[in-house]
Coordinates of C-alpha atoms in Angstrom, one line a residue:
X27 CA 90.6 45.1 -74.4
X28 CA 93.2 46.1 -77.0
X29 CA 92.0 43.5 -79.4
X30 CA 88.3 44.4 -79.1
X31 CA 89.1 48.1 -79.5
X32 CA 91.2 47.3 -82.5
X33 CA 88.5 45.2 -84.1
X34 CA 85.9 48.0 -83.5
X35 CA 88.2 50.6 -84.9
X36 CA 88.9 48.6 -88.1
X37 CA 85.2 48.1 -88.6
X38 CA 83.8 51.6 -87.9
X39 CA 86.4 54.3 -88.7
X40 CA 86.4 53.9 -92.5
X41 CA 82.6 54.2 -92.7
X42 CA 82.7 57.5 -90.8
X43 CA 85.4 58.8 -93.1
X44 CA 83.6 58.0 -96.3
X45 CA 82.3 60.8 -98.6
X46 CA 80.2 59.8 -101.5
X47 CA 80.8 61.6 -104.8
X48 CA 77.7 62.9 -106.7
X49 CA 75.9 60.5 -108.9
X50 CA 75.3 61.6 -112.5
X51 CA 74.2 58.2 -113.8
X52 CA 77.5 57.6 -115.6
X53 CA 78.9 54.0 -115.4
X54 CA 82.3 53.3 -116.8
X55 CA 82.7 49.6 -116.1
X56 CA 80.2 46.8 -116.0
X57 CA 82.1 44.5 -113.6
X58 CA 82.3 45.0 -109.8
X59 CA 85.7 46.0 -108.5
X60 CA 85.9 42.9 -106.4
X61 CA 86.2 40.8 -109.6
X62 CA 89.8 39.9 -108.7
X63 CA 90.7 37.4 -111.5
X64 CA 93.8 35.3 -112.0
X65 CA 95.3 36.0 -115.4
X66 CA 94.0 32.7 -116.7
X67 CA 90.5 33.0 -115.3
X68 CA 90.4 29.5 -113.7
X69 CA 88.0 30.6 -111.1
X70 CA 84.8 28.7 -110.1
X71 CA 82.0 29.6 -107.7
X72 CA 80.3 26.9 -105.7
X73 CA 77.1 27.1 -103.6
X74 CA 77.4 26.2 -100.0
X75 CA 74.5 27.9 -98.3
X76 CA 72.5 24.7 -98.1
X77 CA 75.4 22.5 -97.0
X78 CA 74.8 22.9 -93.3
X79 CA 71.3 21.5 -93.2
X80 CA 72.4 18.6 -95.4
X81 CA 74.9 17.3 -92.7
X82 CA 77.8 18.6 -94.8
X83 CA 80.2 21.5 -95.0
X84 CA 82.1 23.7 -97.5
X85 CA 84.9 21.1 -97.6
X86 CA 82.6 18.5 -99.1
X87 CA 81.3 20.9 -101.7
X88 CA 84.9 21.6 -102.9
X89 CA 85.1 18.0 -104.1
X90 CA 83.0 19.1 -107.1
X91 CA 85.8 21.4 -108.4
X92 CA 88.4 19.8 -110.7
X93 CA 91.9 20.1 -109.5
X94 CA 90.8 20.2 -105.8
X95 CA 91.5 17.4 -103.4
X96 CA 90.0 17.3 -99.9
X97 CA 91.6 15.5 -96.9
X98 CA 89.4 14.7 -94.0
X99 CA 90.3 13.6 -90.5
X100 CA 87.3 11.6 -89.4
X101 CA 83.7 12.7 -89.6
X102 CA 81.7 16.0 -89.7
X103 CA 83.1 18.6 -87.3
X104 CA 86.6 17.2 -87.4
X105 CA 89.4 18.7 -89.4
X106 CA 89.1 18.9 -93.2
X107 CA 91.7 20.5 -95.5
X108 CA 91.6 21.4 -99.2
X109 CA 94.6 21.3 -101.6
X110 CA 94.7 22.6 -105.1
X111 CA 96.6 21.2 -108.2
X112 CA 99.2 19.1 -106.4
X113 CA 99.9 21.6 -103.6
X114 CA 99.3 21.0 -99.9
X115 CA 96.6 22.6 -97.7
X116 CA 98.9 25.4 -96.5
X117 CA 99.7 26.6 -100.1
X118 CA 96.3 28.2 -100.6
X119 CA 95.1 31.5 -99.2
X120 CA 91.7 31.9 -97.5
X121 CA 89.6 35.1 -97.3
X122 CA 86.2 36.1 -96.0
X123 CA 84.6 38.7 -98.3
X124 CA 88.0 39.5 -99.7
X125 CA 89.7 40.0 -96.3
X126 CA 92.6 37.5 -95.7
X127 CA 92.2 35.3 -92.6
X128 CA 95.1 33.3 -91.2
X129 CA 95.9 29.6 -91.4
X130 CA 95.2 27.9 -88.0
X131 CA 97.0 24.9 -86.4
X132 CA 99.8 24.6 -89.0
X133 CA 98.4 21.6 -90.9
X134 CA 96.4 23.8 -93.2
X135 CA 93.2 26.0 -93.1
X136 CA 90.7 23.8 -91.3
X137 CA 87.5 24.1 -93.2
X138 CA 85.9 21.3 -91.1
X139 CA 86.1 23.6 -88.0
X140 CA 84.2 26.5 -89.6
X141 CA 80.4 26.9 -89.0
X142 CA 80.0 28.6 -92.4
X143 CA 77.2 30.8 -90.9
X144 CA 76.3 33.4 -93.5
X145 CA 78.6 32.0 -96.2
X146 CA 76.7 31.5 -99.4
X147 CA 79.4 30.7 -102.0
X148 CA 83.1 29.9 -102.1
X149 CA 85.2 31.3 -105.0
X150 CA 87.9 28.8 -105.9
X151 CA 91.0 30.2 -107.6
X152 CA 93.1 27.5 -109.2
X153 CA 96.6 28.1 -110.3
X154 CA 98.4 31.5 -110.2
X155 CA 96.1 33.0 -107.5
X156 CA 99.1 34.7 -105.9
X157 CA 99.1 37.2 -108.8
X158 CA 96.0 38.8 -107.4
X159 CA 95.5 37.2 -103.9
X160 CA 99.1 37.8 -102.7
X161 CA 101.7 35.8 -100.9
X162 CA 100.3 32.5 -99.4
X163 CA 98.4 31.6 -102.6
X164 CA 101.1 29.4 -103.9
X165 CA 98.8 27.0 -105.8
X166 CA 95.3 28.6 -105.3
X167 CA 92.9 30.5 -103.1
X168 CA 89.5 30.4 -101.5
X169 CA 87.2 33.4 -100.9
X170 CA 84.2 32.8 -98.7
X171 CA 81.4 35.1 -99.7
X172 CA 78.2 36.4 -98.1
X173 CA 75.3 38.3 -99.6
X174 CA 72.6 40.7 -98.5
X175 CA 69.0 41.2 -99.7
X176 CA 69.1 43.4 -102.8
X177 CA 65.4 44.4 -102.8
X178 CA 63.5 46.4 -100.3
X179 CA 61.7 44.1 -97.9
X180 CA 62.6 41.2 -95.5
X181 CA 63.5 37.6 -95.6
X182 CA 63.7 35.0 -92.8
X183 CA 64.5 31.3 -92.7
X184 CA 64.9 28.7 -90.0
X185 CA 65.9 25.1 -90.3
X186 CA 67.0 22.1 -88.3
X187 CA 68.6 18.7 -89.1
X188 CA 69.4 15.5 -87.2
X189 CA 71.0 12.2 -88.2
X190 CA 73.7 9.7 -87.8
X191 CA 76.4 9.9 -85.1
X192 CA 73.8 11.6 -82.9
X193 CA 74.3 14.8 -84.9
X194 CA 71.8 17.7 -84.6
X195 CA 71.9 21.3 -85.8
X196 CA 69.9 24.5 -86.0
X197 CA 70.3 27.5 -88.4
X198 CA 68.6 30.9 -88.5
X199 CA 69.0 33.6 -91.2
X200 CA 67.3 37.0 -91.4
X201 CA 67.6 39.9 -93.8
X202 CA 66.0 43.3 -94.0
X203 CA 66.5 46.0 -96.6
X204 CA 65.2 49.4 -97.9
X205 CA 66.1 51.3 -101.0
X206 CA 69.7 52.0 -99.9
X207 CA 70.6 49.8 -97.0
X208 CA 70.5 46.1 -96.0
X209 CA 71.4 44.1 -92.8
X210 CA 71.7 40.4 -92.5
X211 CA 72.1 38.2 -89.4
X212 CA 72.9 34.5 -89.8
X213 CA 73.7 32.0 -87.0
X214 CA 73.9 28.3 -86.7
X215 CA 74.9 25.7 -84.1
X216 CA 75.7 22.0 -84.4
X217 CA 76.8 19.1 -82.2
X218 CA 77.5 15.4 -82.5
X219 CA 78.5 12.5 -80.3
X220 CA 80.6 11.4 -83.2
X221 CA 81.4 7.8 -82.3
X222 CA 81.4 5.3 -85.2
X223 CA 82.5 1.8 -86.1
X224 CA 85.5 1.3 -88.4
X225 CA 87.6 -1.6 -89.6
X226 CA 91.4 -1.4 -89.5
X227 CA 93.9 -2.7 -92.1
X228 CA 94.0 -6.1 -90.4
X229 CA 90.2 -6.5 -90.6
X230 CA 89.6 -5.8 -86.9
X231 CA 86.5 -3.7 -85.9
X232 CA 87.0 -0.7 -83.6
X233 CA 85.0 2.2 -82.3
X234 CA 86.1 5.7 -83.0
X235 CA 86.3 7.4 -79.6
X236 CA 86.6 11.0 -78.4
X237 CA 85.2 12.1 -81.8
X238 CA 82.5 14.5 -80.6
X239 CA 82.2 18.2 -81.4
X240 CA 80.2 21.3 -80.7
X241 CA 80.2 24.3 -83.0
X242 CA 78.4 27.6 -83.4
X243 CA 78.8 30.7 -85.5
X244 CA 77.3 34.1 -86.1
X245 CA 77.8 36.5 -89.0
X246 CA 76.4 40.1 -89.2
X247 CA 76.6 41.9 -92.6
X248 CA 75.6 45.5 -93.2
X249 CA 75.6 47.3 -96.5
X250 CA 74.8 50.9 -97.5
X251 CA 74.6 52.1 -101.1
X252 CA 75.3 55.8 -101.2
X253 CA 74.7 56.0 -105.0
X254 CA 75.0 53.9 -108.1
X255 CA 78.3 52.0 -107.9
X256 CA 79.3 53.5 -104.5
X257 CA 78.8 51.4 -101.4
X258 CA 80.1 50.6 -97.9
X259 CA 80.0 47.0 -96.6
X260 CA 80.9 45.8 -93.1
X261 CA 81.1 42.2 -91.8
X262 CA 81.7 40.8 -88.4
X263 CA 81.9 37.1 -87.7
X264 CA 82.3 35.0 -84.5
X265 CA 83.0 31.3 -84.8
X266 CA 83.9 28.9 -82.0
X267 CA 83.6 25.5 -80.5
X268 CA 85.3 22.5 -79.0
X269 CA 85.9 18.9 -80.1
X270 CA 87.6 15.7 -79.1
X271 CA 91.0 15.2 -80.7
X272 CA 91.2 11.4 -81.3
X273 CA 94.3 11.5 -83.4
X274 CA 95.6 8.4 -85.3
X275 CA 93.4 5.4 -84.6
X276 CA 96.2 3.3 -83.1
X277 CA 96.7 5.9 -80.3
X278 CA 93.1 6.3 -79.2
X279 CA 93.8 5.2 -75.7
X280 CA 96.4 7.9 -75.1
X281 CA 94.2 10.5 -76.8
X282 CA 90.8 9.4 -75.3
X283 CA 90.5 12.7 -73.3
X284 CA 92.4 15.1 -75.6
X285 CA 90.4 18.2 -76.3
X286 CA 90.7 21.2 -78.6
X287 CA 88.8 24.5 -78.1
X288 CA 89.1 27.5 -80.4
X289 CA 87.3 30.6 -81.4
X290 CA 87.7 33.4 -84.0
X291 CA 86.5 37.0 -84.4
X292 CA 86.8 38.7 -87.8
X293 CA 85.7 42.3 -88.6
X294 CA 86.1 44.0 -91.9
X295 CA 84.9 47.0 -93.8
X296 CA 85.1 47.5 -97.5
X297 CA 84.3 50.8 -99.4
X298 CA 83.9 50.9 -103.1
X299 CA 83.6 54.0 -105.3
X300 CA 82.9 54.3 -109.0
X301 CA 84.3 57.3 -110.8
X302 CA 85.5 59.4 -107.9
X303 CA 87.8 61.0 -110.5
X304 CA 86.8 61.6 -114.1
X305 CA 89.3 62.7 -116.8
X306 CA 87.6 62.7 -120.2
X307 CA 87.1 59.1 -121.4
X308 CA 89.1 57.7 -118.5
X309 CA 87.1 55.9 -115.8
X310 CA 88.4 55.1 -112.4
X311 CA 87.1 52.7 -109.7
X312 CA 88.6 52.7 -106.2
X313 CA 88.3 50.6 -103.0
X314 CA 89.5 50.7 -99.4
X315 CA 89.4 47.7 -97.1
X316 CA 90.3 47.5 -93.5
X317 CA 89.9 44.7 -91.0
X318 CA 91.1 42.8 -88.0
X319 CA 90.9 39.3 -86.6
X320 CA 91.6 37.5 -83.4
X321 CA 91.9 33.7 -83.0
X322 CA 92.4 31.7 -79.8
X323 CA 93.0 28.0 -79.4
X324 CA 93.7 25.6 -76.5
X325 CA 94.7 22.0 -76.7
X326 CA 94.7 19.8 -73.6
X327 CA 95.5 16.1 -72.9
X328 CA 95.5 14.7 -69.3
X329 CA 97.7 11.8 -70.5
X330 CA 100.5 13.0 -72.8
X331 CA 101.8 10.8 -75.6
X332 CA 105.3 11.4 -74.3
X333 CA 104.5 10.2 -70.8
X334 CA 101.8 10.4 -68.1
X335 CA 102.1 14.1 -67.6
X336 CA 99.3 16.5 -68.3
X337 CA 99.8 18.6 -71.4
X338 CA 98.4 21.9 -72.4
X339 CA 99.2 24.2 -75.4
X340 CA 97.4 27.6 -75.9
X341 CA 97.9 30.2 -78.5
X342 CA 96.5 33.6 -79.6
X343 CA 96.8 35.3 -83.0
X344 CA 95.9 38.9 -83.7
X345 CA 96.1 40.7 -87.0
X346 CA 95.1 44.2 -88.3
X347 CA 95.5 45.4 -91.8
X348 CA 94.1 47.4 -94.7
X349 CA 94.5 48.1 -98.3
X350 CA 93.8 50.7 -101.0
X351 CA 93.4 50.1 -104.7
X352 CA 92.2 51.7 -108.0
X353 CA 91.4 50.5 -111.5
X354 CA 91.5 52.8 -114.4
X355 CA 89.7 52.1 -117.7
X356 CA 90.3 53.7 -121.1
X357 CA 88.8 51.9 -124.0
X358 CA 90.3 48.4 -124.2
X359 CA 93.0 49.2 -121.7
X360 CA 92.6 48.6 -117.9
X361 CA 95.3 49.4 -115.3
X362 CA 95.1 48.3 -111.7
X363 CA 97.2 49.4 -108.7
X364 CA 96.8 48.4 -105.1
X365 CA 98.7 48.1 -101.8
X366 CA 98.2 46.4 -98.5
X367 CA 99.8 46.5 -95.1
X368 CA 99.3 44.5 -91.9
X369 CA 100.7 43.8 -88.4
X370 CA 100.3 40.4 -86.8
X371 CA 101.1 39.1 -83.3
X372 CA 101.3 35.5 -82.1
X373 CA 101.6 34.4 -78.5
X374 CA 101.7 30.8 -77.2
X375 CA 102.4 28.9 -74.0
X376 CA 103.0 25.2 -73.3
X377 CA 102.7 23.3 -70.1
X378 CA 103.7 19.7 -69.4
X379 CA 107.0 17.9 -69.3
X380 CA 108.5 21.1 -70.9
X381 CA 107.4 24.6 -70.2
X382 CA 107.7 27.1 -73.0
X383 CA 106.3 30.5 -74.1
X384 CA 106.6 32.3 -77.4
X385 CA 105.8 35.9 -78.5
X386 CA 106.3 37.0 -82.1
X387 CA 105.3 39.9 -84.3
X388 CA 105.3 40.3 -88.1
X389 CA 104.8 43.3 -90.4
X390 CA 103.8 42.7 -94.0
X391 CA 103.4 45.1 -96.9
X392 CA 102.8 44.6 -100.6
X393 CA 102.1 46.7 -103.8
X394 CA 100.8 45.2 -107.0
X395 CA 100.0 46.4 -110.5
X396 CA 98.6 44.9 -113.6
X397 CA 97.8 46.0 -117.2
X398 CA 95.1 44.3 -119.3
X399 CA 94.3 44.9 -123.0
X400 CA 91.1 43.2 -124.0
X401 CA 88.7 43.0 -126.9
X402 CA 85.5 40.9 -127.4
X403 CA 87.6 38.0 -128.6
X404 CA 90.9 38.1 -126.7
X405 CA 92.6 39.5 -123.6
X406 CA 96.2 39.8 -122.5
X407 CA 97.2 40.6 -119.0
X408 CA 100.6 41.3 -117.3
X409 CA 101.3 42.2 -113.7
X410 CA 103.7 42.2 -110.8
X411 CA 103.6 42.1 -107.1
X412 CA 106.3 43.2 -104.6
X413 CA 106.0 41.8 -101.1
X414 CA 108.2 42.5 -98.1
X415 CA 108.1 41.3 -94.5
X416 CA 109.8 42.3 -91.2
X417 CA 109.5 41.2 -87.6
X418 CA 110.0 37.6 -86.7
X419 CA 111.6 37.2 -90.2
X420 CA 112.7 39.5 -93.0
X421 CA 112.0 38.7 -96.6
X422 CA 111.4 40.3 -100.0
X423 CA 109.6 38.6 -102.9
X424 CA 108.9 39.8 -106.5
X425 CA 106.0 38.0 -108.2
X426 CA 105.6 38.6 -112.0
X427 CA 102.7 37.2 -113.9
X428 CA 101.3 37.1 -117.5
X429 CA 98.2 35.5 -118.9
X430 CA 96.0 35.5 -122.0
X431 CA 92.6 34.3 -123.1
X432 CA 91.2 33.8 -126.6
X433 CA 87.6 33.2 -127.8
X434 CA 88.0 32.7 -131.6
X435 CA 84.5 31.2 -131.8
X436 CA 81.4 31.8 -129.7
X437 CA 81.6 28.3 -128.3
X438 CA 85.4 28.0 -127.8
X439 CA 87.6 29.7 -125.2
X440 CA 91.3 29.1 -124.6
X441 CA 93.3 30.3 -121.5
X442 CA 96.9 30.2 -120.3
X443 CA 99.1 31.9 -117.7
X444 CA 102.5 31.9 -116.1
X445 CA 103.3 33.4 -112.7
X446 CA 105.8 33.4 -109.9
X447 CA 104.2 32.7 -106.5
X448 CA 105.5 32.8 -102.9
X449 CA 104.5 31.8 -99.4
X450 CA 106.2 32.5 -96.1
X451 CA 105.7 30.0 -93.3
X452 CA 102.8 30.9 -90.9
X453 CA 103.3 31.4 -87.2
X454 CA 101.7 28.0 -86.5
X455 CA 104.0 26.2 -88.9
X456 CA 107.0 27.8 -87.1
X457 CA 106.0 27.5 -83.4
X458 CA 102.9 25.2 -83.0
X459 CA 102.9 22.3 -80.6
X460 CA 99.7 20.3 -80.1
X461 CA 101.5 17.2 -79.0
X462 CA 100.9 15.2 -82.2
X463 CA 101.7 18.2 -84.6
X464 CA 104.7 20.4 -84.2
X465 CA 106.1 23.5 -85.9
X466 CA 109.7 24.2 -86.9
X467 CA 111.2 27.7 -86.4
X468 CA 114.0 27.0 -89.0
X469 CA 111.6 26.7 -92.0
X470 CA 112.5 28.4 -95.2
X471 CA 109.8 30.1 -97.4
X472 CA 108.2 28.4 -100.4
X473 CA 108.4 29.8 -103.9
X474 CA 107.1 28.4 -107.2
X475 CA 106.7 29.0 -110.9
X476 CA 103.1 27.9 -111.9
X477 CA 101.8 27.4 -115.4
X478 CA 98.5 26.3 -116.9
X479 CA 96.8 26.2 -120.2
X480 CA 93.5 24.8 -121.4
X481 CA 90.3 25.1 -123.4
X482 CA 86.6 25.0 -122.9
X483 CA 83.8 24.4 -125.4
X484 CA 80.2 24.8 -124.7
X485 CA 76.7 25.9 -125.5
X486 CA 73.6 26.5 -123.4
X487 CA 73.3 22.7 -122.7
X488 CA 76.8 21.3 -123.0
X489 CA 80.1 22.4 -121.4
X490 CA 83.3 20.5 -121.7
X491 CA 86.8 21.6 -120.6
X492 CA 90.3 20.5 -119.9
X493 CA 93.5 22.1 -118.6
X494 CA 97.1 21.2 -118.1
X495 CA 98.8 22.6 -115.0
X496 CA 102.3 22.5 -113.7
X497 CA 103.9 23.9 -110.5
X498 CA 107.7 23.9 -109.9
X499 CA 108.0 24.5 -106.2
X500 CA 111.2 25.4 -104.3
X501 CA 111.9 24.4 -100.7
X502 CA 108.4 22.9 -100.0
X503 CA 107.1 22.8 -96.5
X504 CA 105.5 19.5 -95.5
X505 CA 104.2 18.1 -92.2
X506 CA 106.0 14.7 -92.1
X507 CA 106.2 11.9 -89.4
X508 CA 109.2 12.1 -87.2
X509 CA 107.9 9.2 -85.0
X510 CA 105.0 6.8 -85.0
X511 CA 102.8 9.4 -83.3
X512 CA 104.2 12.9 -84.1
X513 CA 104.4 14.9 -87.4
X514 CA 106.6 18.0 -87.7
X515 CA 106.9 20.8 -90.3
X516 CA 109.9 20.1 -92.5
X517 CA 111.5 21.6 -95.7
X518 CA 112.2 19.4 -98.7
X519 CA 114.5 20.6 -101.5
X520 CA 111.7 21.0 -104.0
X521 CA 108.8 19.3 -105.8
X522 CA 107.1 19.4 -109.1
X523 CA 103.4 18.9 -109.5
X524 CA 101.8 18.5 -113.0
X525 CA 98.6 17.1 -114.1
X526 CA 95.4 17.4 -116.3
X527 CA 92.0 18.3 -115.0
X528 CA 88.9 17.7 -117.0
X529 CA 85.2 18.6 -116.5
X530 CA 81.9 18.5 -118.2
X531 CA 78.2 19.4 -117.7
X532 CA 75.3 18.1 -119.9
X533 CA 71.7 19.3 -119.7
X534 CA 69.9 17.2 -122.2
X535 CA 66.5 18.3 -120.9
X536 CA 65.3 20.9 -118.4
X537 CA 64.7 18.2 -115.8
X538 CA 68.1 16.4 -116.0
X539 CA 71.7 17.6 -115.4
X540 CA 74.7 15.3 -115.6
X541 CA 78.2 16.5 -114.6
X542 CA 81.6 15.1 -113.9
X543 CA 85.2 15.9 -113.3
X544 CA 88.5 14.0 -113.3
X545 CA 92.0 15.1 -112.3
X546 CA 95.3 13.3 -112.9
X547 CA 98.1 14.6 -110.7
X548 CA 101.8 13.7 -110.5
X549 CA 103.5 15.4 -107.5
X550 CA 107.0 14.2 -106.9
X551 CA 110.1 15.4 -105.1
X552 CA 112.8 16.8 -107.3
X553 CA 115.5 14.8 -105.4
X554 CA 114.8 11.1 -105.4
X555 CA 111.5 11.2 -107.3
X556 CA 109.3 10.0 -104.5
X557 CA 105.6 10.9 -104.6
X558 CA 104.7 13.8 -102.3
X559 CA 102.6 12.8 -99.3
X560 CA 98.8 13.1 -99.3
X561 CA 98.4 13.6 -103.1
X562 CA 96.4 10.9 -104.9
X563 CA 97.3 10.4 -108.6
X564 CA 93.6 10.0 -109.6
X565 CA 90.6 11.8 -108.3
X566 CA 87.1 12.5 -109.7
X567 CA 83.4 12.1 -109.6
X568 CA 80.2 11.8 -111.6
X569 CA 76.8 13.2 -110.6
X570 CA 73.3 13.6 -111.8
X571 CA 70.5 15.9 -110.7
X572 CA 66.9 15.0 -111.6
X573 CA 63.8 17.2 -111.2
X574 CA 60.8 15.0 -110.3
X575 CA 58.2 17.6 -110.9
X576 CA 58.1 21.2 -109.9
X577 CA 58.9 20.7 -106.2
X578 CA 61.0 17.5 -105.9
X579 CA 64.7 17.2 -106.7
X580 CA 67.0 14.1 -106.5
X581 CA 70.8 14.3 -106.6
X582 CA 73.2 11.3 -106.7
X583 CA 77.0 11.4 -106.8
X584 CA 79.8 9.0 -106.9
X585 CA 83.3 10.3 -106.1
X586 CA 86.6 8.8 -105.1
X587 CA 90.4 8.8 -105.3
X588 CA 93.3 6.4 -105.7
X589 CA 95.7 5.6 -102.9
X590 CA 98.0 8.3 -101.4
X591 CA 101.2 8.2 -99.5
X592 CA 101.0 9.2 -95.8
X593 CA 104.7 9.9 -95.5
X594 CA 107.4 11.2 -97.8
X595 CA 108.9 7.8 -98.6
X596 CA 105.8 5.7 -99.4
X597 CA 106.2 3.5 -96.4
X598 CA 102.7 4.4 -95.2
X599 CA 99.7 4.5 -97.6
X600 CA 96.1 5.4 -97.4
X601 CA 94.2 3.0 -99.8
X602 CA 92.0 4.5 -102.5
X603 CA 88.2 4.6 -101.9
X604 CA 84.9 5.4 -103.6
X605 CA 81.8 6.9 -102.0
X606 CA 78.3 7.0 -103.2
X607 CA 76.1 9.9 -101.9
X608 CA 72.6 10.9 -102.6
X609 CA 70.1 13.6 -101.6
X610 CA 66.3 14.2 -102.0
X611 CA 64.7 17.6 -101.5
X612 CA 61.0 18.3 -101.7
X613 CA 58.9 21.5 -101.2
X614 CA 55.4 20.3 -100.1
X615 CA 54.5 23.9 -99.3
X616 CA 55.8 27.2 -100.7
X617 CA 57.4 28.1 -97.4
X618 CA 58.6 24.6 -96.4
X619 CA 61.5 22.4 -97.7
X620 CA 62.3 19.0 -96.4
X621 CA 65.5 17.0 -97.2
X622 CA 67.1 13.6 -96.8
X623 CA 70.8 13.1 -97.5
X624 CA 73.0 10.1 -97.3
X625 CA 76.8 9.7 -97.6
X626 CA 78.8 6.5 -98.2
X627 CA 75.7 4.5 -99.1
X628 CA 77.7 1.3 -99.5
X629 CA 78.7 1.6 -95.8
X630 CA 82.4 1.0 -96.5
X631 CA 84.0 1.1 -93.0
X632 CA 87.6 0.5 -94.2
X633 CA 88.2 4.0 -95.6
X634 CA 91.0 6.1 -94.1
X635 CA 92.2 9.5 -95.1
X636 CA 94.9 11.9 -93.7
X637 CA 97.2 10.6 -90.9
X638 CA 95.7 7.1 -90.9
X639 CA 92.4 8.5 -89.5
X640 CA 89.3 6.4 -90.3
X641 CA 86.3 7.8 -92.1
X642 CA 82.7 6.9 -91.0
X643 CA 80.5 4.4 -92.7
X644 CA 77.0 5.2 -93.9
X645 CA 75.5 8.4 -92.5
X646 CA 72.0 9.7 -93.1
X647 CA 70.6 13.2 -92.2
X648 CA 67.0 14.6 -92.4
X649 CA 66.3 18.3 -92.4
X650 CA 63.4 20.8 -92.6
X651 CA 63.6 24.5 -93.5
X652 CA 60.9 27.2 -93.3
X653 CA 61.2 30.3 -95.4
X654 CA 59.3 33.6 -95.3
X655 CA 59.9 36.5 -97.7
X656 CA 58.3 39.8 -98.6
X657 CA 60.2 42.0 -101.1
X658 CA 59.2 44.7 -103.6
X659 CA 60.8 46.8 -106.3
X660 CA 63.6 45.9 -108.6
X661 CA 67.1 44.5 -107.7

């Protein structure tokens, strides 16, 4: 009851307290206040709204971003983790509409377990994201974004898909809006039997067992525009499901009945005001954001890896927080100031050979400021963030940052930045125990200096870019094997990740688009020089999109990576692999779209990814979506 009341309070009270200033038609700044940039501007937005009906998810779409690597554990619906610029999956922060959500299950933020209901785009911050996203964004950040209908009217869509591994899903999305308000409800559900054939390193064929999943999600978004530039926005999300937990392929018998159930509720309110205070030529934008989240998870295994005893681990995480901020503009000068505070609680219980309970609380506060001087051809930005923590651990971190961009020619842009970033271990990293993955309460925090610099040249039909990045990380946290079946959170003395990411997009005609990306990464331990686990040296892809008339689109991609270590000493390796994917979408009627997508067309059944877990062979999915819309007026 306390958690539900807290979520409702976080969602509703700020709206009731909002008072809109009078609108005199004056606009002082063209960018929305949520444009939270890193100093270097290495930010990319990718579309994910159509991924669900294609038998895919947001994790797969992240492969298109240079500098981003994705680790999967088996097929659709099973865990998938993103890592940025040589970091690990825990070194990036994840937000929903700008509100930070926690990292579940220690190994990283599990994008494969999200339904992505209502999520339209993912903003990917590469590099010094901690300068604007706060602690946790050691090497980057992800912001999952939703939208509402901007014109008066209504819009509805419904779709379904089915395909390999006995997978089926259904999605519904509805919007309604008038001149000042809009409401959106999006929901989806998906299930799969999940079993597939794979071939181990000795060439022996096996069947992947206990690989099923069921997942559902609902997102409700409401927005009210009080006047030009002044709005209130509220979001509430529920996401939950269950799946088999097959674990490493050589332990399938012991894990044949292991199950994981989890669910999450997120509620957030954001208020934005343009020019609540006006002093001559000085313009001010402000924002207030409040929210809360609850996450529950339960892992069970009737036959424990450590014996024949039944094993159960359950945990709950609750967090409430809020923030205030302002940006002031005077000619070429922009000054920003913001602060956040939150309280989090973590409770867990384990049953089996050993009985254990844990209850911890954490308080976090931060204050950040930045100054930017910009002209049409160049921009210089400097900032600092102070973060402090109390509760289960006490810490203080100062994060300075500086960045610059230069556009000496219309077709040429150069960017660079340097920043200090920081990440404290999450509750799950400290206290988690799901039998094959364990936390460590003695972990030290991670800190790093990150640098990048690069250039991009382009026109309306050609875009080519390249950037060098380097992260010098202190006391890195890695989940490393401590036995043949168990990995545990551990500190290593330090690591350095450096590399070069390149990308291009060519549109020689209106009906053809060719794009590609390649990233070379060297991530090594400072002591001993061993390559850091799970980081391939080479990763990239090449794709082409072809319009076959006004209503038919064909897309083909080839992507892959080199081999990667599975432990910290190079004793276990995941071989490199290449996958060929394709998709065909047609619109036979104005209100109907049909699709056919295929992954791993070569049917390579020897591929493995994180923790020696096999990836499926060829998978094919067919979908149909129906759309109805009636809008009027101007956006």
